[in-house]
């Protein structure tokens, strides 16, 4: 090597060493200060935060303020840091952090939360043991764990808190001629929470062109009825990984996606409509009415209402593409899954009934989704059958997309939406559509035996070419049938005779297979 080249290399090494020493120094920026809590962000000296603005959002009785900072390195803007305070109607507050890095090189911050006046903050960790989750054929392996745990804070307006870990990810985006698919690729779950005498600290990292996120729940009262209930929840969440939510953001929770997604990645996570609707927390709240489950349900409601607002206030689309639906029909994101949307609309009804004492603030969303179904019927996204029609299972925004199938369970779900909307509004447009769907179920393939197969079980789906295919769920469709019959009786519209025929055949088939009926079925049979 020539002498001048050696000199250059040595000079670069000296400069790199000096820069390394300099970068190791840190500085702190306070980003939030209230009577109860102070939040400070520690960063390398070459990184600075510059306050930009506050944005506000109100969703029903929940109020949200996001403090937005620009992030600079060597004086050049490289991204944003956001801290969001979401205060629910019951007084609980969620705090969400997001570090969005637009540069090629990673950024690491440390956030310290100090509870004013307290020098006694203790933790109950929610990962007392490591659980090996088996590989799932559809979802693969989810390496994430429970949130860090619950804090008890003495001498502070905040009595307890739940601390989440930090998550690093990249957004994956694929644009189509019509629409786009959007999801996250998980980098890592950063499990570096450190307890302080008056609070805690944790890292917030964002890789090159990446995102770092974390969250915190703050409560002025105990979150559980006692240690036994909390331990029961911890064990349940450890053993039922797909039932608990651990990656919370101001835009909703991110959960593991199946492999069959586009863009493809084995570590895909997304805002899954069926998981944003936190039925698990609602079920646990029904058993104990503990504050933690109430908080999770109310936060779920806020997420769902913010999400529908992103899409014109009419429906809850899936924002990532299913490779299976794309290959079969050309359906791409954003697309509507009618079953998930039905579940969400009814979830919002149930939560309004539980938490809106005077019925003045929480809007009914069954008619909102019913109107969306009517709009798709008007566009002809149905399968004609006899004197009626079947509403197809999925809708996207591309007029060139092939008409997909109509499965019996989706059909009954849409029927329940239309009937409930009629019961709430007395608007006959919903009843007329419901009658057409019932006629479609009765009429499709009637000359070939209809929905009942030779073995007494039911077909899963009706196809646009007039044929049936697929194996029915063990008892899901049966639940829909008995619930629909109960709803018809409650509305004094009379039971559907064909539905009773389907129920009798399905029950006979299950008994021939030695299967016991689940409680959701027997409850309605007793009522009938």
Short mmCIF file of C-alpha atoms in Angstrom, two decimals:
data_model
loop_
_atom_site.label_atom_id
_atom_site.label_comp_id
_atom_site.label_asym_id
_atom_site.label_seq_id
_atom_site.Cartn_x
_atom_site.Cartn_y
_atom_site.Cartn_z
CA UNK A 1 0.00 0.00 0.00
CA UNK A 2 1.32 3.46 -0.87
CA UNK A 3 2.38 5.81 1.96
CA UNK A 4 -0.34 8.39 1.21
CA UNK A 5 -3.01 5.67 1.33
CA UNK A 6 -1.74 4.46 4.71
CA UNK A 7 -1.87 8.00 6.01
CA UNK A 8 -5.46 8.45 4.83
CA UNK A 9 -6.56 5.18 6.45
CA UNK A 10 -4.85 6.10 9.75
CA UNK A 11 -6.47 9.53 9.68
CA UNK A 12 -9.90 8.02 9.07
CA UNK A 13 -9.43 5.58 11.94
CA UNK A 14 -8.47 8.44 14.28
CA UNK A 15 -11.49 10.47 13.20
CA UNK A 16 -13.78 7.44 13.62
CA UNK A 17 -12.42 6.85 17.11
CA UNK A 18 -12.90 10.48 18.08
CA UNK A 19 -16.42 10.47 16.67
CA UNK A 20 -17.19 7.29 18.57
CA UNK A 21 -16.10 8.85 21.84
CA UNK A 22 -18.16 11.96 21.11
CA UNK A 23 -21.27 10.00 20.12
CA UNK A 24 -21.15 8.02 23.36
CA UNK A 25 -22.16 11.16 25.22
CA UNK A 26 -25.89 11.70 25.66
CA UNK A 27 -28.34 14.49 26.34
CA UNK A 28 -31.95 14.56 27.53
CA UNK A 29 -35.13 16.24 26.25
CA UNK A 30 -38.26 16.42 28.39
CA UNK A 31 -41.25 15.65 26.17
CA UNK A 32 -44.09 15.53 28.72
CA UNK A 33 -44.66 16.98 32.17
CA UNK A 34 -47.88 16.71 34.20
CA UNK A 35 -48.69 16.73 37.90
CA UNK A 36 -48.32 12.97 37.98
CA UNK A 37 -45.59 12.09 35.48
CA UNK A 38 -42.52 13.38 33.66
CA UNK A 39 -41.27 11.80 30.44
CA UNK A 40 -37.71 12.43 29.25
CA UNK A 41 -35.99 11.12 26.11
CA UNK A 42 -32.25 10.44 26.25
CA UNK A 43 -30.41 10.50 22.92
CA UNK A 44 -26.87 10.54 21.48
CA UNK A 45 -25.38 14.03 21.36
CA UNK A 46 -25.40 14.09 17.58
CA UNK A 47 -29.18 13.53 17.62
CA UNK A 48 -31.63 16.29 18.54
CA UNK A 49 -35.39 16.53 19.01
CA UNK A 50 -37.11 19.71 17.84
CA UNK A 51 -40.71 20.36 18.90
CA UNK A 52 -43.02 20.90 15.92
CA UNK A 53 -46.67 20.81 16.97
CA UNK A 54 -49.48 19.18 18.92
CA UNK A 55 -52.35 17.49 17.14
CA UNK A 56 -55.67 16.66 18.80
CA UNK A 57 -58.38 14.12 18.10
CA UNK A 58 -61.64 13.32 19.90
CA UNK A 59 -63.38 9.97 19.46
CA UNK A 60 -66.68 9.77 21.35
CA UNK A 61 -65.65 10.55 24.95
CA UNK A 62 -61.94 9.76 24.44
CA UNK A 63 -59.52 12.66 23.96
CA UNK A 64 -56.12 12.36 22.32
CA UNK A 65 -53.15 14.70 22.07
CA UNK A 66 -50.04 13.86 20.03
CA UNK A 67 -46.84 15.81 20.68
CA UNK A 68 -44.80 15.79 17.46
CA UNK A 69 -41.01 16.34 17.34
CA UNK A 70 -38.71 16.28 14.35
CA UNK A 71 -35.56 14.17 14.76
CA UNK A 72 -32.23 15.51 13.46
CA UNK A 73 -28.77 13.98 13.19
CA UNK A 74 -25.78 16.16 12.34
CA UNK A 75 -28.39 18.91 11.89
CA UNK A 76 -30.23 17.02 9.12
CA UNK A 77 -33.84 15.97 9.63
CA UNK A 78 -34.09 12.17 9.62
CA UNK A 79 -37.58 11.48 10.95
CA UNK A 80 -40.15 12.15 13.66
CA UNK A 81 -40.77 11.27 17.29
CA UNK A 82 -44.36 11.25 18.55
CA UNK A 83 -45.76 10.85 22.04
CA UNK A 84 -49.53 10.40 22.17
CA UNK A 85 -51.70 10.77 25.27
CA UNK A 86 -55.07 9.06 24.86
CA UNK A 87 -57.47 9.63 27.76
CA UNK A 88 -60.47 7.30 27.81
CA UNK A 89 -63.87 8.25 29.16
CA UNK A 90 -63.23 6.31 32.38
CA UNK A 91 -60.09 8.36 33.13
CA UNK A 92 -57.51 5.74 32.11
CA UNK A 93 -54.73 7.03 29.90
CA UNK A 94 -52.75 5.22 27.22
CA UNK A 95 -49.39 6.69 26.20
CA UNK A 96 -48.01 5.66 22.81
CA UNK A 97 -44.53 6.39 21.50
CA UNK A 98 -43.48 6.23 17.85
CA UNK A 99 -40.06 6.88 16.33
CA UNK A 100 -40.17 6.99 12.52
CA UNK A 101 -36.69 6.93 10.96
CA UNK A 102 -36.38 7.98 7.32
CA UNK A 103 -32.58 7.59 7.13
CA UNK A 104 -30.53 4.53 6.16
CA UNK A 105 -28.88 4.31 9.59
CA UNK A 106 -30.61 3.25 12.79
CA UNK A 107 -31.60 5.54 15.67
CA UNK A 108 -31.72 4.54 19.33
CA UNK A 109 -33.41 6.60 22.05
CA UNK A 110 -34.13 5.81 25.71
CA UNK A 111 -37.32 7.02 27.36
CA UNK A 112 -37.53 7.45 31.14
CA UNK A 113 -40.89 7.75 32.89
CA UNK A 114 -40.77 9.39 36.33
CA UNK A 115 -43.80 9.34 38.65
CA UNK A 116 -43.65 12.62 40.58
CA UNK A 117 -43.33 12.39 44.35
CA UNK A 118 -42.96 8.61 44.39
CA UNK A 119 -39.86 6.69 45.37
CA UNK A 120 -41.67 3.36 45.62
CA UNK A 121 -42.46 1.83 42.22
CA UNK A 122 -42.60 -1.95 42.06
CA UNK A 123 -43.24 -4.34 39.19
CA UNK A 124 -45.21 -7.54 38.74
CA UNK A 125 -43.68 -9.11 35.63
CA UNK A 126 -46.00 -10.76 33.13
CA UNK A 127 -43.44 -13.21 31.72
CA UNK A 128 -42.60 -15.34 34.77
CA UNK A 129 -41.64 -18.24 32.53
CA UNK A 130 -40.73 -18.87 28.91
CA UNK A 131 -43.39 -20.61 26.83
CA UNK A 132 -42.38 -22.45 23.68
CA UNK A 133 -45.16 -21.90 21.17
CA UNK A 134 -45.45 -24.59 18.50
CA UNK A 135 -45.06 -23.68 14.86
CA UNK A 136 -48.45 -22.87 13.36
CA UNK A 137 -49.10 -24.11 9.81
CA UNK A 138 -50.83 -20.84 8.86
CA UNK A 139 -49.10 -18.20 10.98
CA UNK A 140 -45.68 -19.72 11.59
CA UNK A 141 -44.05 -18.66 14.86
CA UNK A 142 -44.77 -15.43 16.70
CA UNK A 143 -41.64 -14.64 18.78
CA UNK A 144 -43.30 -11.88 20.83
CA UNK A 145 -44.31 -12.32 24.48
CA UNK A 146 -46.59 -10.73 27.06
CA UNK A 147 -46.14 -7.04 27.90
CA UNK A 148 -43.43 -6.37 30.50
CA UNK A 149 -45.92 -6.19 33.36
CA UNK A 150 -47.86 -4.14 35.87
CA UNK A 151 -46.39 -1.38 38.06
CA UNK A 152 -47.66 -0.34 41.48
CA UNK A 153 -46.94 3.34 42.23
CA UNK A 154 -47.08 4.75 45.75
CA UNK A 155 -47.82 8.41 46.59
CA UNK A 156 -48.98 9.37 43.11
CA UNK A 157 -52.29 10.08 41.35
CA UNK A 158 -51.42 7.13 39.13
CA UNK A 159 -51.98 3.99 41.17
CA UNK A 160 -50.98 1.35 38.63
CA UNK A 161 -49.58 1.05 35.13
CA UNK A 162 -49.02 -1.61 32.48
CA UNK A 163 -45.76 -1.32 30.57
CA UNK A 164 -45.40 -2.69 27.06
CA UNK A 165 -42.14 -3.60 25.37
CA UNK A 166 -40.82 -1.73 22.32
CA UNK A 167 -41.17 -3.06 18.78
CA UNK A 168 -39.00 -2.33 15.76
CA UNK A 169 -40.46 -2.82 12.30
CA UNK A 170 -40.48 -1.74 8.68
CA UNK A 171 -43.57 -0.84 6.71
CA UNK A 172 -44.05 -2.96 3.60
CA UNK A 173 -46.20 -1.38 0.90
CA UNK A 174 -47.31 -2.71 -2.47
CA UNK A 175 -49.33 -0.52 -4.82
CA UNK A 176 -51.75 -1.86 -7.42
CA UNK A 177 -53.62 -0.24 -10.28
CA UNK A 178 -56.47 0.02 -7.78
CA UNK A 179 -55.59 0.10 -4.09
CA UNK A 180 -52.54 -0.90 -2.08
CA UNK A 181 -51.47 -3.51 0.46
CA UNK A 182 -49.86 -2.33 3.68
CA UNK A 183 -48.35 -4.30 6.57
CA UNK A 184 -45.35 -4.35 8.91
CA UNK A 185 -42.34 -6.65 9.00
CA UNK A 186 -41.26 -7.20 12.60
CA UNK A 187 -37.60 -6.57 13.31
CA UNK A 188 -37.55 -7.35 17.01
CA UNK A 189 -39.36 -6.99 20.31
CA UNK A 190 -36.94 -4.98 22.47
CA UNK A 191 -37.18 -6.37 26.00
CA UNK A 192 -35.01 -3.87 27.87
CA UNK A 193 -37.31 -2.33 30.51
CA UNK A 194 -35.28 -1.11 33.51
CA UNK A 195 -36.89 -0.21 36.81
CA UNK A 196 -36.00 3.15 38.45
CA UNK A 197 -36.76 4.20 42.05
CA UNK A 198 -39.47 6.55 40.77
CA UNK A 199 -40.45 4.85 37.51
CA UNK A 200 -38.88 2.95 34.63
CA UNK A 201 -36.89 3.35 31.43
CA UNK A 202 -36.87 1.48 28.13
CA UNK A 203 -35.23 1.74 24.74
CA UNK A 204 -36.93 2.94 21.59
CA UNK A 205 -35.12 1.82 18.44
CA UNK A 206 -35.80 2.32 14.75
CA UNK A 207 -33.60 0.67 12.14
CA UNK A 208 -32.80 2.15 8.76
CA UNK A 209 -36.05 3.42 7.20
CA UNK A 210 -37.84 1.80 10.10
CA UNK A 211 -40.24 2.40 12.97
CA UNK A 212 -39.92 1.96 16.73
CA UNK A 213 -43.05 1.86 18.93
CA UNK A 214 -44.00 1.29 22.55
CA UNK A 215 -46.92 1.90 24.90
CA UNK A 216 -47.98 2.42 28.50
CA UNK A 217 -51.32 2.25 30.33
CA UNK A 218 -51.87 4.54 33.35
CA UNK A 219 -54.71 3.97 35.83
CA UNK A 220 -55.80 5.88 38.93
CA UNK A 221 -57.20 2.69 40.50
CA UNK A 222 -56.27 -1.02 40.77
CA UNK A 223 -56.43 -2.87 37.46
CA UNK A 224 -57.33 -6.32 38.80
CA UNK A 225 -59.57 -7.68 41.52
CA UNK A 226 -56.54 -9.26 43.17
CA UNK A 227 -53.38 -11.32 42.59
CA UNK A 228 -55.33 -14.48 41.78
CA UNK A 229 -57.19 -12.85 38.90
CA UNK A 230 -54.02 -11.20 37.57
CA UNK A 231 -52.11 -14.48 37.68
CA UNK A 232 -54.97 -16.21 35.88
CA UNK A 233 -54.76 -13.60 33.12
CA UNK A 234 -50.97 -13.89 32.90
CA UNK A 235 -51.17 -17.67 32.50
CA UNK A 236 -53.95 -17.39 29.93
CA UNK A 237 -52.04 -14.82 27.87
CA UNK A 238 -48.85 -16.88 27.98
CA UNK A 239 -50.59 -20.03 26.79
CA UNK A 240 -52.97 -18.37 24.32
CA UNK A 241 -50.68 -16.15 22.32
CA UNK A 242 -53.24 -15.31 19.64
CA UNK A 243 -55.73 -14.06 22.25
CA UNK A 244 -53.68 -11.31 23.89
CA UNK A 245 -52.53 -7.97 22.46
CA UNK A 246 -48.98 -6.82 23.17
CA UNK A 247 -47.98 -4.49 20.30
CA UNK A 248 -50.29 -1.52 20.84
CA UNK A 249 -50.06 1.72 18.84
CA UNK A 250 -52.22 4.82 18.56
CA UNK A 251 -53.50 3.41 15.25
CA UNK A 252 -54.46 0.06 16.72
CA UNK A 253 -52.76 -3.22 17.69
CA UNK A 254 -50.45 -5.13 15.34
CA UNK A 255 -50.71 -8.91 15.39
CA UNK A 256 -49.14 -11.83 13.51
CA UNK A 257 -50.31 -12.39 9.94
CA UNK A 258 -50.41 -15.66 8.04
CA UNK A 259 -47.75 -16.51 5.47
CA UNK A 260 -50.21 -16.07 2.58
CA UNK A 261 -49.88 -12.29 2.30
CA UNK A 262 -48.69 -9.84 -0.34
CA UNK A 263 -46.09 -8.39 0.03
CA UNK A 264 -44.75 -11.68 1.33
CA UNK A 265 -42.79 -12.04 4.57
CA UNK A 266 -42.73 -14.66 7.30
CA UNK A 267 -42.61 -11.91 9.93
CA UNK A 268 -45.67 -10.02 8.74
CA UNK A 269 -47.81 -8.15 11.28
CA UNK A 270 -50.84 -6.01 10.61
CA UNK A 271 -53.95 -4.34 11.90
CA UNK A 272 -56.22 -7.38 11.81
CA UNK A 273 -59.90 -6.43 12.02
CA UNK A 274 -60.77 -9.54 14.01
CA UNK A 275 -58.04 -8.75 16.58
CA UNK A 276 -58.65 -4.99 16.79
CA UNK A 277 -62.07 -6.00 18.05
CA UNK A 278 -60.94 -7.19 21.49
CA UNK A 279 -63.58 -9.83 22.20
CA UNK A 280 -61.22 -11.59 24.60
CA UNK A 281 -61.05 -8.56 26.89
CA UNK A 282 -64.82 -8.14 26.63
CA UNK A 283 -65.35 -11.77 27.66
CA UNK A 284 -63.01 -11.39 30.64
CA UNK A 285 -64.71 -8.14 31.63
CA UNK A 286 -68.00 -10.01 31.65
CA UNK A 287 -66.60 -12.31 34.32
CA UNK A 288 -65.01 -9.77 36.66
CA UNK A 289 -65.55 -6.16 35.46
CA UNK A 290 -61.93 -5.44 36.35
CA UNK A 291 -60.45 -2.12 35.24
CA UNK A 292 -57.77 -3.62 32.99
CA UNK A 293 -60.30 -5.42 30.80
CA UNK A 294 -62.56 -2.37 30.75
CA UNK A 295 -59.59 -0.27 29.58
CA UNK A 296 -58.69 -2.73 26.83
CA UNK A 297 -62.30 -2.86 25.58
CA UNK A 298 -62.70 0.92 25.55
CA UNK A 299 -59.36 1.34 23.79
CA UNK A 300 -60.45 -1.28 21.26
CA UNK A 301 -63.58 0.72 20.57
CA UNK A 302 -61.56 3.90 19.98
CA UNK A 303 -59.24 2.03 17.60
CA UNK A 304 -62.16 0.67 15.57
CA UNK A 305 -63.86 4.06 15.30
CA UNK A 306 -60.62 5.75 14.24
CA UNK A 307 -60.06 2.96 11.71
CA UNK A 308 -63.49 3.26 10.08
CA UNK A 309 -62.92 7.02 9.84
CA UNK A 310 -59.84 6.28 7.70
CA UNK A 311 -62.15 4.63 5.15
CA UNK A 312 -64.94 7.13 4.80
CA UNK A 313 -66.87 6.07 7.88
CA UNK A 314 -68.60 3.18 6.09
CA UNK A 315 -66.68 -0.08 6.70
CA UNK A 316 -63.56 -1.72 8.19
CA UNK A 317 -61.45 -2.98 5.25
CA UNK A 318 -58.53 -5.36 5.51
CA UNK A 319 -55.49 -3.29 4.50
CA UNK A 320 -53.16 -6.16 3.51
CA UNK A 321 -53.68 -8.53 0.59
CA UNK A 322 -54.48 -12.20 1.12
CA UNK A 323 -52.48 -14.16 -1.45
CA UNK A 324 -55.19 -16.82 -1.42
CA UNK A 325 -57.97 -14.38 -2.33
CA UNK A 326 -55.73 -12.65 -4.86
CA UNK A 327 -54.91 -15.93 -6.60
CA UNK A 328 -58.51 -17.17 -6.54
CA UNK A 329 -60.39 -14.02 -7.51
CA UNK A 330 -57.92 -11.15 -7.99
CA UNK A 331 -59.12 -9.50 -4.76
CA UNK A 332 -56.55 -7.04 -3.41
CA UNK A 333 -56.32 -4.70 -0.45
CA UNK A 334 -58.11 -2.81 0.74
CA UNK A 335 -60.96 -5.32 0.69
CA UNK A 336 -63.95 -5.92 2.94
CA UNK A 337 -64.39 -9.26 4.69
CA UNK A 338 -68.13 -9.33 5.41
CA UNK A 339 -67.77 -11.64 8.40
CA UNK A 340 -65.19 -9.48 10.18
CA UNK A 341 -67.26 -6.37 9.52
CA UNK A 342 -70.35 -8.01 10.94
CA UNK A 343 -68.44 -8.98 14.08
CA UNK A 344 -67.12 -5.44 14.54
CA UNK A 345 -70.53 -3.83 14.08
CA UNK A 346 -72.04 -6.12 16.73
CA UNK A 347 -69.01 -5.64 19.02
CA UNK A 348 -69.62 -1.89 18.94
CA UNK A 349 -73.29 -2.51 19.73
CA UNK A 350 -72.40 -4.70 22.73
CA UNK A 351 -69.83 -2.27 24.09
CA UNK A 352 -72.21 0.67 23.73
CA UNK A 353 -74.82 -1.26 25.70
CA UNK A 354 -72.30 -2.02 28.48
CA UNK A 355 -70.48 1.29 28.80
CA UNK A 356 -72.83 4.04 27.63
CA UNK A 357 -75.13 4.42 30.62
CA UNK A 358 -77.46 7.06 29.18
CA UNK A 359 -77.17 6.01 25.53
CA UNK A 360 -76.27 9.51 24.41
CA UNK A 361 -72.67 9.33 23.20
CA UNK A 362 -72.00 5.96 21.59
CA UNK A 363 -73.34 5.64 18.06
CA UNK A 364 -74.99 2.52 16.65
CA UNK A 365 -72.87 0.99 13.88
CA UNK A 366 -75.06 -1.88 12.70
CA UNK A 367 -77.07 0.49 10.45
CA UNK A 368 -73.81 2.04 9.19
CA UNK A 369 -72.51 -1.32 8.02
CA UNK A 370 -75.98 -2.37 6.80
CA UNK A 371 -75.99 0.70 4.54
CA UNK A 372 -72.63 -0.38 3.15
CA UNK A 373 -74.05 -3.84 2.36
CA UNK A 374 -76.97 -2.21 0.56
CA UNK A 375 -74.53 -0.16 -1.52
CA UNK A 376 -72.77 -3.35 -2.65
CA UNK A 377 -76.08 -5.02 -3.44
CA UNK A 378 -76.92 -2.03 -5.64
CA UNK A 379 -73.60 -2.53 -7.44
CA UNK A 380 -74.62 -6.09 -8.27
CA UNK A 381 -72.06 -7.86 -6.08
CA UNK A 382 -74.44 -10.73 -5.48
CA UNK A 383 -75.14 -14.22 -6.75
CA UNK A 384 -78.68 -14.52 -8.06
CA UNK A 385 -80.61 -17.48 -6.64
CA UNK A 386 -84.30 -18.26 -7.10
CA UNK A 387 -86.39 -15.26 -6.03
CA UNK A 388 -83.48 -13.71 -4.13
CA UNK A 389 -79.73 -13.41 -4.04
CA UNK A 390 -76.65 -14.14 -1.96
CA UNK A 391 -74.23 -11.38 -0.94
CA UNK A 392 -70.66 -12.39 -1.80
CA UNK A 393 -68.11 -12.75 1.00
CA UNK A 394 -65.58 -10.11 -0.09
CA UNK A 395 -65.53 -6.72 -1.82
CA UNK A 396 -62.62 -4.68 -3.13
CA UNK A 397 -62.55 -1.43 -5.07
CA UNK A 398 -61.49 -2.81 -8.45
CA UNK A 399 -64.43 -3.18 -10.88
CA UNK A 400 -62.45 -5.81 -12.81
CA UNK A 401 -62.29 -8.22 -9.84
CA UNK A 402 -64.03 -11.55 -10.36
CA UNK A 403 -67.14 -12.26 -8.31
CA UNK A 404 -66.12 -14.44 -5.32
CA UNK A 405 -68.12 -17.10 -3.50
CA UNK A 406 -70.85 -16.69 -0.88
CA UNK A 407 -70.42 -18.93 2.17
CA UNK A 408 -73.40 -19.83 4.31
CA UNK A 409 -71.91 -18.47 7.55
CA UNK A 410 -71.10 -15.08 5.95
CA UNK A 411 -74.60 -15.02 4.44
CA UNK A 412 -76.26 -15.55 7.80
CA UNK A 413 -74.00 -12.93 9.38
CA UNK A 414 -75.08 -10.35 6.81
CA UNK A 415 -78.69 -11.40 7.34
CA UNK A 416 -78.38 -10.74 11.09
CA UNK A 417 -76.96 -7.28 10.33
CA UNK A 418 -79.86 -6.39 8.01
CA UNK A 419 -82.49 -7.70 10.43
CA UNK A 420 -80.93 -5.87 13.40
CA UNK A 421 -80.69 -2.64 11.40
CA UNK A 422 -84.41 -2.96 10.59
CA UNK A 423 -85.20 -3.56 14.26
CA UNK A 424 -83.26 -0.44 15.27
CA UNK A 425 -84.55 1.91 12.57
CA UNK A 426 -87.85 0.43 11.29
CA UNK A 427 -86.57 1.28 7.79
CA UNK A 428 -88.04 -1.31 5.44
CA UNK A 429 -85.08 -1.14 3.03
CA UNK A 430 -83.20 -3.39 5.46
CA UNK A 431 -86.09 -5.83 5.80
CA UNK A 432 -86.56 -6.10 2.03
CA UNK A 433 -82.85 -6.88 1.56
CA UNK A 434 -83.03 -9.44 4.40
CA UNK A 435 -85.98 -11.16 2.74
CA UNK A 436 -84.05 -11.34 -0.54
CA UNK A 437 -81.08 -12.95 1.24
CA UNK A 438 -83.34 -15.53 2.91
CA UNK A 439 -84.92 -16.30 -0.45
CA UNK A 440 -81.44 -16.64 -1.95
CA UNK A 441 -80.38 -19.15 0.72
CA UNK A 442 -83.57 -21.13 0.13
CA UNK A 443 -83.31 -20.97 -3.65
CA UNK A 444 -79.65 -21.58 -4.41
CA UNK A 445 -79.20 -25.11 -5.79
CA UNK A 446 -82.68 -26.09 -4.56
CA UNK A 447 -83.25 -28.50 -7.45
CA UNK A 448 -80.03 -30.39 -6.53
CA UNK A 449 -80.81 -30.72 -2.83
CA UNK A 450 -79.80 -27.29 -1.64
CA UNK A 451 -77.30 -26.76 1.18
CA UNK A 452 -77.71 -30.26 2.66
CA UNK A 453 -75.14 -32.80 1.51
CA UNK A 454 -75.73 -36.54 1.10
CA UNK A 455 -74.19 -37.27 4.51
CA UNK A 456 -76.45 -34.73 6.23
CA UNK A 457 -73.73 -32.13 6.74
CA UNK A 458 -73.97 -28.72 5.06
CA UNK A 459 -72.06 -27.25 2.16
CA UNK A 460 -69.65 -24.44 2.99
CA UNK A 461 -70.12 -22.10 0.03
CA UNK A 462 -72.12 -21.27 -3.07
CA UNK A 463 -70.15 -20.37 -6.19
CA UNK A 464 -71.11 -17.94 -8.96
CA UNK A 465 -71.36 -20.85 -11.44
CA UNK A 466 -74.32 -22.25 -9.47
CA UNK A 467 -72.49 -25.08 -7.68
CA UNK A 468 -71.67 -25.80 -4.03
CA UNK A 469 -68.24 -26.62 -2.62
CA UNK A 470 -66.27 -26.96 0.60
CA UNK A 471 -66.76 -28.55 4.01
CA UNK A 472 -68.83 -26.64 6.54
CA UNK A 473 -67.37 -25.54 9.88
CA UNK A 474 -67.98 -27.99 12.73
CA UNK A 475 -70.56 -25.77 14.49
CA UNK A 476 -69.97 -22.12 13.50
CA UNK A 477 -72.67 -22.10 10.80
CA UNK A 478 -75.02 -23.95 13.14
CA UNK A 479 -74.57 -21.16 15.69
CA UNK A 480 -75.45 -18.62 12.99
CA UNK A 481 -78.57 -20.59 12.05
CA UNK A 482 -79.94 -20.82 15.60
CA UNK A 483 -79.06 -17.17 16.32
CA UNK A 484 -80.85 -16.06 13.16
CA UNK A 485 -83.94 -18.04 14.12
CA UNK A 486 -83.92 -16.51 17.61
CA UNK A 487 -83.59 -13.03 16.09
CA UNK A 488 -86.51 -13.64 13.73
CA UNK A 489 -88.64 -14.76 16.68
CA UNK A 490 -87.64 -11.76 18.80
CA UNK A 491 -88.66 -9.45 15.97
CA UNK A 492 -91.96 -11.36 15.58
CA UNK A 493 -91.12 -12.16 11.96
CA UNK A 494 -91.52 -15.94 12.41
CA UNK A 495 -88.98 -18.73 12.13
CA UNK A 496 -87.70 -19.66 8.69
CA UNK A 497 -88.86 -23.21 7.90
CA UNK A 498 -85.87 -23.97 5.65
CA UNK A 499 -83.43 -22.84 8.32
CA UNK A 500 -85.06 -25.31 10.73
CA UNK A 501 -84.48 -28.04 8.13
CA UNK A 502 -80.80 -27.09 7.93
CA UNK A 503 -80.51 -27.04 11.73
CA UNK A 504 -82.11 -30.49 12.10
CA UNK A 505 -79.86 -31.98 9.42
CA UNK A 506 -76.69 -30.49 10.89
CA UNK A 507 -77.51 -31.65 14.42
CA UNK A 508 -78.31 -35.16 13.19
CA UNK A 509 -75.00 -35.25 11.34
CA UNK A 510 -73.06 -34.09 14.41
CA UNK A 511 -74.72 -36.70 16.61
CA UNK A 512 -73.93 -39.40 14.07
CA UNK A 513 -70.30 -38.37 14.41
CA UNK A 514 -70.45 -38.50 18.21
CA UNK A 515 -70.03 -34.71 18.54
CA UNK A 516 -71.55 -32.80 21.45
CA UNK A 517 -73.33 -29.53 20.79
CA UNK A 518 -71.58 -26.44 22.12
CA UNK A 519 -73.26 -24.08 24.60
CA UNK A 520 -73.94 -21.37 22.00
CA UNK A 521 -76.13 -23.87 20.17
CA UNK A 522 -77.89 -25.51 23.12
CA UNK A 523 -78.75 -22.11 24.63
CA UNK A 524 -80.81 -21.16 21.58
CA UNK A 525 -82.34 -24.61 21.22
CA UNK A 526 -83.65 -24.39 24.81
CA UNK A 527 -85.08 -20.95 24.12
CA UNK A 528 -86.80 -22.27 20.99
#
